[in-house]
């Protein structure tokens, strides 16, 4: 919070529509994010938050509109992914660590394959990142040997290893026991304080209030309201936003 | 009159076993390569190749291998394509095996959680890299056990090649049997060779399965995880 957020637009979405079969799950989404900004997207289940993140990550085809990231068009096509080369990182609810690789191999795989980083350099960076997320002792563990909180911290380190310009957090703590949530939120807070641009989908409202510059409220596949986090919390303009916030904070 | 041990240790039987083994390994190798190609097509989004692949699998799984073998050895020469008995056997066995391996490998690929692919995609890996470095290594856990069974099945199925006069273990055993009129000792000697080979395959399969075990390691129990957080 309170950081310089005016060093240019990084992400620009306009007129985005996404269908699953005959059902439209995202309607006319317009959304912008500046470099260095932290944005949190809230809304009840099924409101389209995660789908929006997956569209930004290039994991979903979109049916209308455009997603511009750093001047490049994001689609789910091969060319788009090649152009992005891992510049958008993503942390998933289900961690999605590569189950057959050790922690350090999970972190170094993409830098080595996508960026041609030499092994020694990739390893060194991975160890630094593991220290940063407090898991120096798990370098050679397999994902199956980690707790959920540890696995998610490794997933964050894996995303950071690509030096992305934006990291998307898709309900990063929703699969975790309450005891393990805090360690992941602390790491996420650290990432934000380090200046990373992040878009976070979460149900952790206290974290959202503390960590996000801006908040977006979604319902039924539409953005209902967006603005400075504190404004939305204290002075929502839409009645639906107020209702959602009072329900979830109760 | 030579006995079971004489047959078993004879050069003739050893060469027969060698030919059986060569037939099996070659056909399995080509069958796995072909099956992998078919499985990659089946799990890809290349629409144009789906129907031909289905047709191939339908054809080779739906007709007897013995018919395929005889067709390649006897019918193809009538169309101007002539292969030696051994080559014909390798072609028939590997074409047939490809159809089965395709289904085994496809099932293995589809067993890998979709999230693994999503994560790899976002990290910027290309489709080929995702398949090679993320999906296939994890699919192996499901692919290896049935492939081991296929190996053993192939070893036994290769005996069918004796009908097109491939000089394999069974054909040699049968020839000596009728020459000496000693079916008991010769066939038992051949059976012993088959058993030795299948036993080696079974052992190899177990070693491989154990080496692939890493992904099966379970997450620590909940109590352990909670204890750690305190």
CSV table of C-alpha atoms in Angstrom, one decimal:
chain,number,residue,atom,x,y,z
A,1,UNK,CA,0.0,0.0,0.0
A,2,UNK,CA,0.9,3.6,-0.4
A,3,UNK,CA,3.4,2.8,-3.0
A,4,UNK,CA,4.0,4.6,-6.3
A,5,UNK,CA,1.4,3.0,-8.6
A,6,UNK,CA,1.7,5.4,-11.5
A,7,UNK,CA,4.6,3.8,-13.5
A,8,UNK,CA,2.2,2.9,-16.4
A,9,UNK,CA,-0.5,0.5,-17.2
A,10,UNK,CA,0.6,-3.1,-17.2
A,11,UNK,CA,-2.8,-4.9,-17.7
A,12,UNK,CA,-5.7,-3.6,-19.6
A,13,UNK,CA,-8.9,-5.6,-20.2
A,14,UNK,CA,-11.9,-4.3,-22.2
A,15,UNK,CA,-15.2,-5.8,-23.3
A,16,UNK,CA,-14.1,-9.3,-22.1
A,17,UNK,CA,-16.8,-11.9,-22.5
A,18,UNK,CA,-16.3,-15.6,-21.7
A,19,UNK,CA,-18.8,-18.4,-22.3
A,20,UNK,CA,-18.9,-22.0,-21.2
A,21,UNK,CA,-21.1,-23.5,-23.7
A,22,UNK,CA,-24.3,-21.5,-23.8
A,23,UNK,CA,-23.6,-19.9,-20.4
A,24,UNK,CA,-21.8,-16.6,-20.2
A,25,UNK,CA,-19.6,-16.6,-17.1
A,26,UNK,CA,-17.9,-13.2,-17.7
A,27,UNK,CA,-19.8,-10.2,-19.1
A,28,UNK,CA,-18.2,-7.1,-20.5
A,29,UNK,CA,-15.3,-7.0,-18.1
A,30,UNK,CA,-13.3,-3.8,-18.1
A,31,UNK,CA,-10.3,-3.7,-15.8
A,32,UNK,CA,-6.9,-2.0,-15.7
A,33,UNK,CA,-3.9,-2.5,-13.5
A,34,UNK,CA,-0.8,-0.4,-13.1
A,35,UNK,CA,2.6,-1.7,-12.6
A,36,UNK,CA,3.4,-2.1,-8.9
A,37,UNK,CA,-0.3,-2.1,-8.0
A,38,UNK,CA,-1.8,-4.8,-5.8
A,39,UNK,CA,-5.4,-5.6,-6.6
A,40,UNK,CA,-7.7,-8.0,-4.9
A,41,UNK,CA,-10.8,-9.4,-6.5
A,42,UNK,CA,-13.6,-10.5,-4.2
A,43,UNK,CA,-17.1,-12.0,-4.7
A,44,UNK,CA,-19.0,-15.0,-3.8
A,45,UNK,CA,-18.3,-18.4,-5.4
A,46,UNK,CA,-19.2,-18.7,-9.0
A,47,UNK,CA,-18.9,-14.9,-9.6
A,48,UNK,CA,-16.3,-15.5,-12.2
A,49,UNK,CA,-13.2,-14.3,-10.3
A,50,UNK,CA,-11.1,-17.4,-10.9
A,51,UNK,CA,-12.2,-17.6,-14.6
A,52,UNK,CA,-11.1,-14.0,-15.0
A,53,UNK,CA,-7.6,-14.8,-13.6
A,54,UNK,CA,-7.4,-17.9,-15.9
A,55,UNK,CA,-8.2,-15.6,-18.9
A,56,UNK,CA,-5.5,-13.2,-17.9
A,57,UNK,CA,-3.0,-16.1,-17.5
A,58,UNK,CA,-3.9,-17.2,-21.1
A,59,UNK,CA,-5.3,-20.5,-19.8
A,60,UNK,CA,-8.8,-19.9,-21.2
A,61,UNK,CA,-10.0,-18.8,-24.7
A,62,UNK,CA,-12.1,-15.7,-24.5
A,63,UNK,CA,-15.2,-15.1,-26.6
A,64,UNK,CA,-15.0,-11.3,-27.0
A,65,UNK,CA,-12.9,-8.3,-26.0
A,66,UNK,CA,-9.2,-7.9,-25.5
A,67,UNK,CA,-6.7,-8.5,-22.8
A,68,UNK,CA,-3.5,-6.4,-23.2
A,69,UNK,CA,-0.6,-7.2,-21.0
A,70,UNK,CA,2.5,-5.1,-21.3
A,71,UNK,CA,1.4,-4.1,-24.8
A,72,UNK,CA,0.9,-7.8,-25.9
A,73,UNK,CA,-2.4,-9.4,-26.6
A,74,UNK,CA,-3.1,-12.4,-24.3
A,75,UNK,CA,-5.0,-15.3,-25.8
A,76,UNK,CA,-5.0,-19.0,-24.9
A,77,UNK,CA,-3.1,-19.7,-28.2
A,78,UNK,CA,0.5,-21.0,-28.5
A,79,UNK,CA,1.8,-17.8,-30.0
A,80,UNK,CA,0.5,-15.7,-27.1
A,81,UNK,CA,2.2,-18.0,-24.6
A,82,UNK,CA,5.4,-17.9,-26.5
A,83,UNK,CA,5.3,-14.1,-26.5
A,84,UNK,CA,4.6,-14.0,-22.8
A,85,UNK,CA,7.4,-16.5,-21.9
A,86,UNK,CA,6.2,-16.8,-18.4
A,87,UNK,CA,5.9,-13.1,-17.7
A,88,UNK,CA,2.6,-13.7,-15.9
A,89,UNK,CA,3.0,-15.9,-12.9
A,90,UNK,CA,0.1,-17.8,-11.3
A,91,UNK,CA,-0.4,-19.4,-7.9
A,92,UNK,CA,-3.2,-21.9,-7.8
A,93,UNK,CA,-5.6,-23.0,-5.1
A,94,UNK,CA,-4.4,-26.6,-5.5
A,95,UNK,CA,-0.7,-25.7,-5.6
A,96,UNK,CA,-0.1,-27.7,-8.8
A,97,UNK,CA,3.5,-28.4,-7.9
A,98,UNK,CA,5.1,-30.9,-10.3
A,99,UNK,CA,4.6,-34.1,-8.3
A,100,UNK,CA,7.6,-36.0,-9.8
A,101,UNK,CA,10.1,-33.2,-9.2
A,102,UNK,CA,11.8,-32.1,-6.0
A,103,UNK,CA,11.2,-28.6,-4.6
A,104,UNK,CA,14.3,-27.2,-6.3
A,105,UNK,CA,13.6,-28.9,-9.6
A,106,UNK,CA,10.0,-27.5,-9.5
A,107,UNK,CA,11.5,-24.0,-9.2
A,108,UNK,CA,14.3,-24.3,-11.8
A,109,UNK,CA,12.4,-26.2,-14.5
A,110,UNK,CA,10.8,-23.2,-16.2
A,111,UNK,CA,13.9,-20.8,-15.9
A,112,UNK,CA,16.0,-23.6,-17.5
A,113,UNK,CA,13.6,-24.6,-20.2
A,114,UNK,CA,12.0,-21.2,-21.0
A,115,UNK,CA,14.8,-18.8,-20.3
A,116,UNK,CA,17.8,-21.0,-20.9
A,117,UNK,CA,19.2,-20.1,-17.5
A,118,UNK,CA,22.3,-22.2,-16.7
A,119,UNK,CA,21.7,-24.8,-14.1
A,120,UNK,CA,24.1,-23.3,-11.5
A,121,UNK,CA,22.5,-19.9,-11.8
A,122,UNK,CA,19.0,-21.3,-11.6
A,123,UNK,CA,19.8,-23.4,-8.6
A,124,UNK,CA,21.4,-20.5,-6.8
A,125,UNK,CA,18.3,-18.3,-7.4
A,126,UNK,CA,16.0,-21.1,-6.3
A,127,UNK,CA,17.9,-21.4,-3.0
A,128,UNK,CA,17.6,-17.7,-2.5
A,129,UNK,CA,13.9,-17.8,-3.1
A,130,UNK,CA,13.4,-20.8,-0.8
A,131,UNK,CA,15.2,-18.9,1.9
A,132,UNK,CA,12.8,-16.0,1.2
A,133,UNK,CA,9.8,-18.2,1.7
A,134,UNK,CA,11.4,-19.9,4.7
A,135,UNK,CA,11.9,-23.3,3.2
A,136,UNK,CA,15.7,-23.7,2.9
A,137,UNK,CA,15.4,-27.1,4.6
A,138,UNK,CA,13.1,-28.5,1.9
A,139,UNK,CA,15.3,-28.1,-1.2
A,140,UNK,CA,15.3,-31.8,-2.1
A,141,UNK,CA,11.9,-32.8,-0.7
A,142,UNK,CA,9.1,-34.0,-3.0
A,143,UNK,CA,5.8,-32.1,-3.1
A,144,UNK,CA,4.1,-35.1,-1.5
A,145,UNK,CA,6.3,-34.7,1.6
A,146,UNK,CA,5.2,-31.1,2.2
A,147,UNK,CA,2.3,-29.6,4.2
A,148,UNK,CA,-0.2,-27.6,2.2
A,149,UNK,CA,1.3,-24.3,3.5
A,150,UNK,CA,4.8,-25.4,2.5
A,151,UNK,CA,3.7,-26.5,-0.9
A,152,UNK,CA,2.0,-23.2,-1.6
A,153,UNK,CA,5.1,-21.3,-0.5
A,154,UNK,CA,7.2,-23.4,-2.9
A,155,UNK,CA,4.6,-22.6,-5.6
A,156,UNK,CA,5.1,-18.9,-4.9
A,157,UNK,CA,8.9,-19.3,-5.1
A,158,UNK,CA,8.4,-21.1,-8.4
A,159,UNK,CA,6.4,-18.2,-9.8
A,160,UNK,CA,8.9,-15.7,-8.6
A,161,UNK,CA,11.8,-17.6,-10.2
A,162,UNK,CA,10.5,-16.5,-13.6
A,163,UNK,CA,10.8,-12.8,-12.6
A,164,UNK,CA,7.2,-12.2,-13.8
A,165,UNK,CA,5.8,-8.8,-14.2
A,166,UNK,CA,2.5,-9.9,-12.7
A,167,UNK,CA,1.6,-12.7,-10.3
A,168,UNK,CA,-2.0,-13.9,-10.1
A,169,UNK,CA,-3.1,-15.6,-6.9
A,170,UNK,CA,-6.1,-17.8,-7.4
A,171,UNK,CA,-7.5,-18.5,-3.9
A,172,UNK,CA,-4.0,-19.4,-2.8
A,173,UNK,CA,-5.1,-20.2,0.8
A,174,UNK,CA,-8.6,-21.7,0.2
A,175,UNK,CA,-7.3,-25.3,0.3
A,176,UNK,CA,-5.4,-24.8,3.5
A,177,UNK,CA,-6.2,-25.4,7.1
A,178,UNK,CA,-6.6,-22.2,9.1
A,179,UNK,CA,-3.3,-22.9,10.9
A,180,UNK,CA,-1.4,-22.9,7.6
A,181,UNK,CA,-3.1,-19.9,6.0
A,182,UNK,CA,-1.1,-17.3,7.8
A,183,UNK,CA,2.3,-18.6,6.7
A,184,UNK,CA,1.2,-18.3,3.1
A,185,UNK,CA,-0.4,-14.9,3.6
A,186,UNK,CA,2.8,-13.6,5.2
A,187,UNK,CA,4.8,-14.7,2.2
A,188,UNK,CA,2.2,-13.1,-0.2
A,189,UNK,CA,2.5,-9.9,1.9
A,190,UNK,CA,6.3,-10.0,1.5
A,191,UNK,CA,5.9,-10.4,-2.3
A,192,UNK,CA,3.7,-7.3,-2.4
A,193,UNK,CA,6.1,-5.3,-0.3
A,194,UNK,CA,8.9,-6.3,-2.6
A,195,UNK,CA,7.1,-4.3,-5.3
A,196,UNK,CA,5.5,-7.1,-7.3
A,197,UNK,CA,2.3,-6.4,-9.2
A,198,UNK,CA,-0.3,-8.8,-8.0
A,199,UNK,CA,-3.9,-9.7,-8.7
A,200,UNK,CA,-5.4,-11.7,-5.9
A,201,UNK,CA,-8.6,-13.6,-5.7
A,202,UNK,CA,-9.2,-14.4,-2.0
A,203,UNK,CA,-11.8,-14.8,0.7
A,204,UNK,CA,-9.4,-13.5,3.3
A,205,UNK,CA,-10.9,-10.0,3.8
A,206,UNK,CA,-8.6,-8.9,6.5
A,207,UNK,CA,-5.7,-9.7,4.3
A,208,UNK,CA,-7.3,-7.9,1.4
A,209,UNK,CA,-7.9,-4.8,3.4
A,210,UNK,CA,-4.3,-4.8,4.6
A,211,UNK,CA,-2.5,-5.7,1.5
A,212,UNK,CA,-4.4,-4.4,-1.5
A,213,UNK,CA,-4.3,-1.0,-3.1
A,214,UNK,CA,-7.4,-1.6,-5.0
A,215,UNK,CA,-10.4,-3.9,-4.7
A,216,UNK,CA,-12.8,-5.3,-7.3
A,217,UNK,CA,-16.1,-6.7,-6.4
A,218,UNK,CA,-17.6,-9.2,-8.8
A,219,UNK,CA,-21.1,-10.8,-8.9
A,220,UNK,CA,-22.6,-13.1,-11.5
A,221,UNK,CA,-19.7,-12.6,-14.0
A,222,UNK,CA,-19.8,-8.9,-13.8
A,223,UNK,CA,-17.7,-6.3,-12.1
A,224,UNK,CA,-20.1,-4.5,-9.8
A,225,UNK,CA,-17.7,-2.0,-8.2
A,226,UNK,CA,-14.0,-1.3,-8.0
A,227,UNK,CA,-12.0,1.3,-6.2
A,228,UNK,CA,-9.5,2.0,-3.5
A,229,UNK,CA,-9.7,-0.9,-1.0
A,230,UNK,CA,-10.4,1.3,2.1
A,231,UNK,CA,-13.1,3.2,0.2
A,232,UNK,CA,-14.9,0.0,-0.7
A,233,UNK,CA,-14.8,-1.2,2.8
A,234,UNK,CA,-15.9,2.0,4.5
A,235,UNK,CA,-18.0,3.5,1.8
A,236,UNK,CA,-19.3,1.1,-0.9
A,237,UNK,CA,-21.4,2.8,-3.5
A,238,UNK,CA,-23.3,-0.2,-4.6
A,239,UNK,CA,-25.8,-1.9,-2.2
A,240,UNK,CA,-24.7,-5.3,-3.4
A,241,UNK,CA,-21.1,-4.6,-2.4
A,242,UNK,CA,-22.2,-3.5,1.0
A,243,UNK,CA,-24.3,-6.6,1.4
A,244,UNK,CA,-21.4,-8.9,0.4
A,245,UNK,CA,-18.9,-7.2,2.6
A,246,UNK,CA,-21.2,-7.3,5.6
A,247,UNK,CA,-21.9,-10.9,5.0
A,248,UNK,CA,-18.3,-12.0,4.7
A,249,UNK,CA,-17.0,-9.9,7.5
A,250,UNK,CA,-19.7,-11.0,9.9
B,1,UNK,CA,17.8,-90.2,-26.6
B,2,UNK,CA,18.5,-86.6,-25.3
B,3,UNK,CA,16.6,-85.5,-22.2
B,4,UNK,CA,15.0,-82.3,-21.1
B,5,UNK,CA,18.3,-80.8,-19.9
B,6,UNK,CA,20.0,-81.6,-23.2
B,7,UNK,CA,17.4,-79.7,-25.1
B,8,UNK,CA,17.3,-76.9,-22.6
B,9,UNK,CA,21.0,-76.3,-22.9
B,10,UNK,CA,21.3,-77.0,-26.6
B,11,UNK,CA,22.6,-74.2,-28.9
B,12,UNK,CA,19.5,-74.7,-31.0
B,13,UNK,CA,17.1,-73.8,-28.1
B,14,UNK,CA,19.4,-70.9,-27.0
B,15,UNK,CA,19.3,-69.4,-30.5
B,16,UNK,CA,15.5,-70.0,-30.6
B,17,UNK,CA,15.2,-68.1,-27.3
B,18,UNK,CA,17.4,-65.4,-28.7
B,19,UNK,CA,15.1,-65.0,-31.7
B,20,UNK,CA,12.0,-65.0,-29.5
B,21,UNK,CA,13.6,-62.3,-27.3
B,22,UNK,CA,14.7,-60.2,-30.3
B,23,UNK,CA,11.2,-60.5,-31.8
B,24,UNK,CA,9.7,-59.4,-28.5
B,25,UNK,CA,12.0,-56.5,-27.7
B,26,UNK,CA,11.9,-55.1,-31.3
B,27,UNK,CA,8.1,-55.4,-31.5
B,28,UNK,CA,7.6,-53.9,-28.1
B,29,UNK,CA,10.0,-51.0,-28.8
B,30,UNK,CA,8.2,-50.2,-32.1
B,31,UNK,CA,4.8,-50.8,-30.5
B,32,UNK,CA,5.6,-48.4,-27.7
B,33,UNK,CA,6.9,-45.7,-30.2
B,34,UNK,CA,3.8,-46.2,-32.3
B,35,UNK,CA,1.5,-46.3,-29.3
B,36,UNK,CA,3.0,-43.1,-28.0
B,37,UNK,CA,2.5,-41.4,-31.3
B,38,UNK,CA,-1.1,-42.5,-31.5
B,39,UNK,CA,-1.7,-41.5,-27.8
B,40,UNK,CA,-0.3,-38.1,-28.4
B,41,UNK,CA,-2.6,-37.6,-31.4
B,42,UNK,CA,-5.6,-38.8,-29.3
B,43,UNK,CA,-4.9,-36.4,-26.5
B,44,UNK,CA,-4.1,-33.5,-28.8
B,45,UNK,CA,-6.5,-31.1,-30.4
B,46,UNK,CA,-5.5,-32.1,-34.0
B,47,UNK,CA,-9.0,-32.9,-35.2
B,48,UNK,CA,-8.1,-34.1,-38.6
B,49,UNK,CA,-6.1,-37.1,-37.2
B,50,UNK,CA,-8.7,-38.3,-34.7
B,51,UNK,CA,-10.7,-40.4,-37.1
B,52,UNK,CA,-7.8,-42.1,-38.8
B,53,UNK,CA,-6.3,-43.0,-35.4
B,54,UNK,CA,-9.6,-44.4,-34.1
B,55,UNK,CA,-9.9,-46.4,-37.3
B,56,UNK,CA,-6.4,-47.8,-36.8
B,57,UNK,CA,-7.1,-48.8,-33.2
B,58,UNK,CA,-10.4,-50.3,-34.2
B,59,UNK,CA,-8.9,-52.3,-37.0
B,60,UNK,CA,-5.9,-53.8,-35.1
B,61,UNK,CA,-7.7,-54.5,-31.9
B,62,UNK,CA,-10.7,-55.9,-33.6
B,63,UNK,CA,-9.0,-58.6,-35.8
B,64,UNK,CA,-6.9,-61.6,-34.7
B,65,UNK,CA,-3.2,-61.0,-34.5
B,66,UNK,CA,-2.8,-64.3,-36.3
B,67,UNK,CA,-4.8,-63.0,-39.2
B,68,UNK,CA,-2.7,-59.8,-39.3
B,69,UNK,CA,0.5,-61.9,-39.3
B,70,UNK,CA,-0.5,-64.1,-42.1
B,71,UNK,CA,-1.9,-61.2,-44.1
B,72,UNK,CA,1.4,-59.3,-43.9
B,73,UNK,CA,3.4,-62.4,-44.8
B,74,UNK,CA,1.2,-63.9,-47.4
B,75,UNK,CA,-1.2,-61.3,-48.7
B,76,UNK,CA,1.1,-58.3,-49.0
B,77,UNK,CA,3.5,-60.1,-51.4
B,78,UNK,CA,0.5,-60.5,-53.8
B,79,UNK,CA,0.4,-56.7,-53.7
B,80,UNK,CA,4.1,-56.5,-54.4
B,81,UNK,CA,5.3,-56.0,-50.8
B,82,UNK,CA,7.5,-58.8,-49.7
B,83,UNK,CA,9.2,-59.1,-46.3
B,84,UNK,CA,11.2,-61.8,-44.7
B,85,UNK,CA,9.4,-64.0,-42.1
B,86,UNK,CA,11.1,-62.2,-39.2
B,87,UNK,CA,10.4,-58.7,-40.6
B,88,UNK,CA,6.8,-59.7,-41.3
B,89,UNK,CA,6.4,-60.9,-37.7
B,90,UNK,CA,8.0,-57.7,-36.3
B,91,UNK,CA,5.7,-55.5,-38.5
B,92,UNK,CA,2.5,-57.5,-37.5
B,93,UNK,CA,3.4,-57.6,-33.8
B,94,UNK,CA,4.3,-54.0,-33.5
B,95,UNK,CA,1.4,-52.7,-35.5
B,96,UNK,CA,-0.9,-54.7,-33.3
B,97,UNK,CA,0.9,-53.7,-30.1
B,98,UNK,CA,0.7,-50.0,-31.1
B,99,UNK,CA,-3.1,-50.1,-30.9
B,100,UNK,CA,-3.0,-51.5,-27.4
B,101,UNK,CA,-0.1,-49.3,-26.2
B,102,UNK,CA,-2.0,-46.3,-27.5
B,103,UNK,CA,-4.8,-46.9,-25.1
B,104,UNK,CA,-2.5,-47.6,-22.2
B,105,UNK,CA,-0.4,-44.4,-22.8
B,106,UNK,CA,-3.5,-42.3,-23.4
B,107,UNK,CA,-5.0,-43.5,-20.1
B,108,UNK,CA,-1.7,-42.6,-18.4
B,109,UNK,CA,-1.6,-39.1,-19.9
B,110,UNK,CA,-5.2,-38.4,-19.0
B,111,UNK,CA,-4.6,-39.5,-15.4
B,112,UNK,CA,-2.2,-36.6,-14.9
B,113,UNK,CA,-4.0,-33.8,-13.1
B,114,UNK,CA,-5.0,-30.9,-15.4
B,115,UNK,CA,-3.6,-28.4,-12.9
B,116,UNK,CA,-0.1,-29.8,-13.7
B,117,UNK,CA,-0.5,-28.7,-17.3
B,118,UNK,CA,-2.0,-25.3,-16.3
B,119,UNK,CA,1.0,-24.6,-14.1
B,120,UNK,CA,3.5,-25.5,-16.8
B,121,UNK,CA,1.7,-23.4,-19.4
B,122,UNK,CA,1.6,-20.3,-17.2
B,123,UNK,CA,5.4,-20.8,-16.6
B,124,UNK,CA,5.8,-20.5,-20.3
B,125,UNK,CA,6.7,-24.1,-21.3
B,126,UNK,CA,5.8,-25.1,-24.8
B,127,UNK,CA,3.4,-28.0,-25.5
B,128,UNK,CA,6.2,-30.4,-26.3
B,129,UNK,CA,8.1,-29.5,-23.2
B,130,UNK,CA,5.0,-29.9,-21.0
B,131,UNK,CA,4.4,-33.3,-22.4
B,132,UNK,CA,8.1,-34.4,-22.0
B,133,UNK,CA,9.0,-32.8,-18.7
B,134,UNK,CA,5.7,-32.7,-16.8
B,135,UNK,CA,3.0,-35.0,-18.1
B,136,UNK,CA,4.8,-38.1,-19.4
B,137,UNK,CA,7.1,-38.6,-16.4
B,138,UNK,CA,4.0,-38.6,-14.2
B,139,UNK,CA,2.0,-40.7,-16.6
B,140,UNK,CA,4.7,-43.4,-16.3
B,141,UNK,CA,3.4,-44.5,-13.0
B,142,UNK,CA,0.2,-45.6,-14.6
B,143,UNK,CA,1.8,-46.7,-17.9
B,144,UNK,CA,4.5,-49.0,-16.5
B,145,UNK,CA,2.5,-51.8,-14.9
B,146,UNK,CA,0.3,-52.6,-17.9
B,147,UNK,CA,3.3,-52.2,-20.2
B,148,UNK,CA,5.0,-54.9,-18.2
B,149,UNK,CA,2.0,-57.1,-18.8
B,150,UNK,CA,2.2,-56.3,-22.5
B,151,UNK,CA,5.9,-57.3,-22.6
B,152,UNK,CA,5.0,-60.7,-21.1
B,153,UNK,CA,2.1,-61.0,-23.4
B,154,UNK,CA,4.3,-60.1,-26.4
B,155,UNK,CA,6.8,-62.7,-25.4
B,156,UNK,CA,4.1,-65.4,-25.6
B,157,UNK,CA,2.4,-63.9,-28.6
B,158,UNK,CA,5.7,-63.9,-30.5
B,159,UNK,CA,5.3,-67.7,-30.6
B,160,UNK,CA,2.6,-67.1,-33.3
B,161,UNK,CA,5.4,-66.1,-35.6
B,162,UNK,CA,6.2,-69.8,-35.8
B,163,UNK,CA,3.3,-70.2,-38.2
B,164,UNK,CA,5.0,-68.1,-40.8
B,165,UNK,CA,8.2,-70.1,-40.2
B,166,UNK,CA,10.2,-67.6,-38.0
B,167,UNK,CA,12.8,-69.8,-36.4
B,168,UNK,CA,11.8,-68.9,-32.9
B,169,UNK,CA,11.9,-71.0,-29.7
B,170,UNK,CA,8.6,-72.7,-30.3
B,171,UNK,CA,9.2,-73.6,-34.0
B,172,UNK,CA,12.6,-75.1,-33.1
B,173,UNK,CA,11.1,-77.1,-30.2
B,174,UNK,CA,8.4,-78.4,-32.5
B,175,UNK,CA,10.9,-79.4,-35.2
B,176,UNK,CA,13.1,-81.3,-32.8
B,177,UNK,CA,10.1,-82.8,-31.2
B,178,UNK,CA,8.8,-84.3,-34.4
B,179,UNK,CA,12.2,-85.4,-35.5
B,180,UNK,CA,12.9,-87.2,-32.3
B,181,UNK,CA,9.3,-88.0,-31.5
B,182,UNK,CA,9.8,-86.5,-28.1
B,183,UNK,CA,7.2,-83.9,-27.4
B,184,UNK,CA,7.4,-84.0,-23.6
B,185,UNK,CA,11.0,-83.1,-23.1
B,186,UNK,CA,11.3,-80.6,-25.9
B,187,UNK,CA,8.1,-78.7,-25.1
B,188,UNK,CA,9.0,-78.6,-21.4
B,189,UNK,CA,12.5,-77.3,-22.3
B,190,UNK,CA,10.9,-74.5,-24.5
B,191,UNK,CA,8.4,-73.7,-21.6
B,192,UNK,CA,11.4,-73.4,-19.2
B,193,UNK,CA,13.0,-70.9,-21.6
B,194,UNK,CA,9.7,-68.9,-21.8
B,195,UNK,CA,9.4,-68.9,-18.0
B,196,UNK,CA,12.9,-67.7,-17.5
B,197,UNK,CA,12.3,-64.8,-19.9
B,198,UNK,CA,8.9,-63.8,-18.4
B,199,UNK,CA,10.4,-64.0,-14.9
B,200,UNK,CA,13.2,-61.6,-15.9
B,201,UNK,CA,10.6,-59.2,-17.4
B,202,UNK,CA,8.5,-59.4,-14.3
B,203,UNK,CA,11.5,-58.6,-12.2
B,204,UNK,CA,12.5,-55.6,-14.4
B,205,UNK,CA,8.9,-54.3,-14.2
B,206,UNK,CA,9.0,-54.4,-10.4
B,207,UNK,CA,12.3,-52.5,-10.3
B,208,UNK,CA,11.0,-49.9,-12.7
B,209,UNK,CA,7.8,-49.5,-10.7
B,210,UNK,CA,9.7,-49.0,-7.5
B,211,UNK,CA,11.9,-46.3,-9.2
B,212,UNK,CA,8.8,-44.5,-10.3
B,213,UNK,CA,7.4,-44.4,-6.8
B,214,UNK,CA,8.2,-40.8,-5.9
B,215,UNK,CA,4.9,-39.4,-7.0
B,216,UNK,CA,3.1,-41.9,-4.8
B,217,UNK,CA,4.5,-40.5,-1.6
B,218,UNK,CA,1.7,-39.3,0.4
B,219,UNK,CA,1.4,-35.9,2.1
B,220,UNK,CA,2.1,-36.2,5.8
B,221,UNK,CA,-1.0,-36.9,7.9
B,222,UNK,CA,-3.0,-33.9,9.0
B,223,UNK,CA,-1.8,-34.2,12.6
B,224,UNK,CA,1.8,-34.0,11.5
B,225,UNK,CA,1.2,-31.0,9.4
B,226,UNK,CA,-0.6,-29.2,12.2
B,227,UNK,CA,2.1,-30.1,14.7
B,228,UNK,CA,4.6,-28.5,12.4
B,229,UNK,CA,2.7,-25.2,12.2
B,230,UNK,CA,2.7,-24.8,15.9
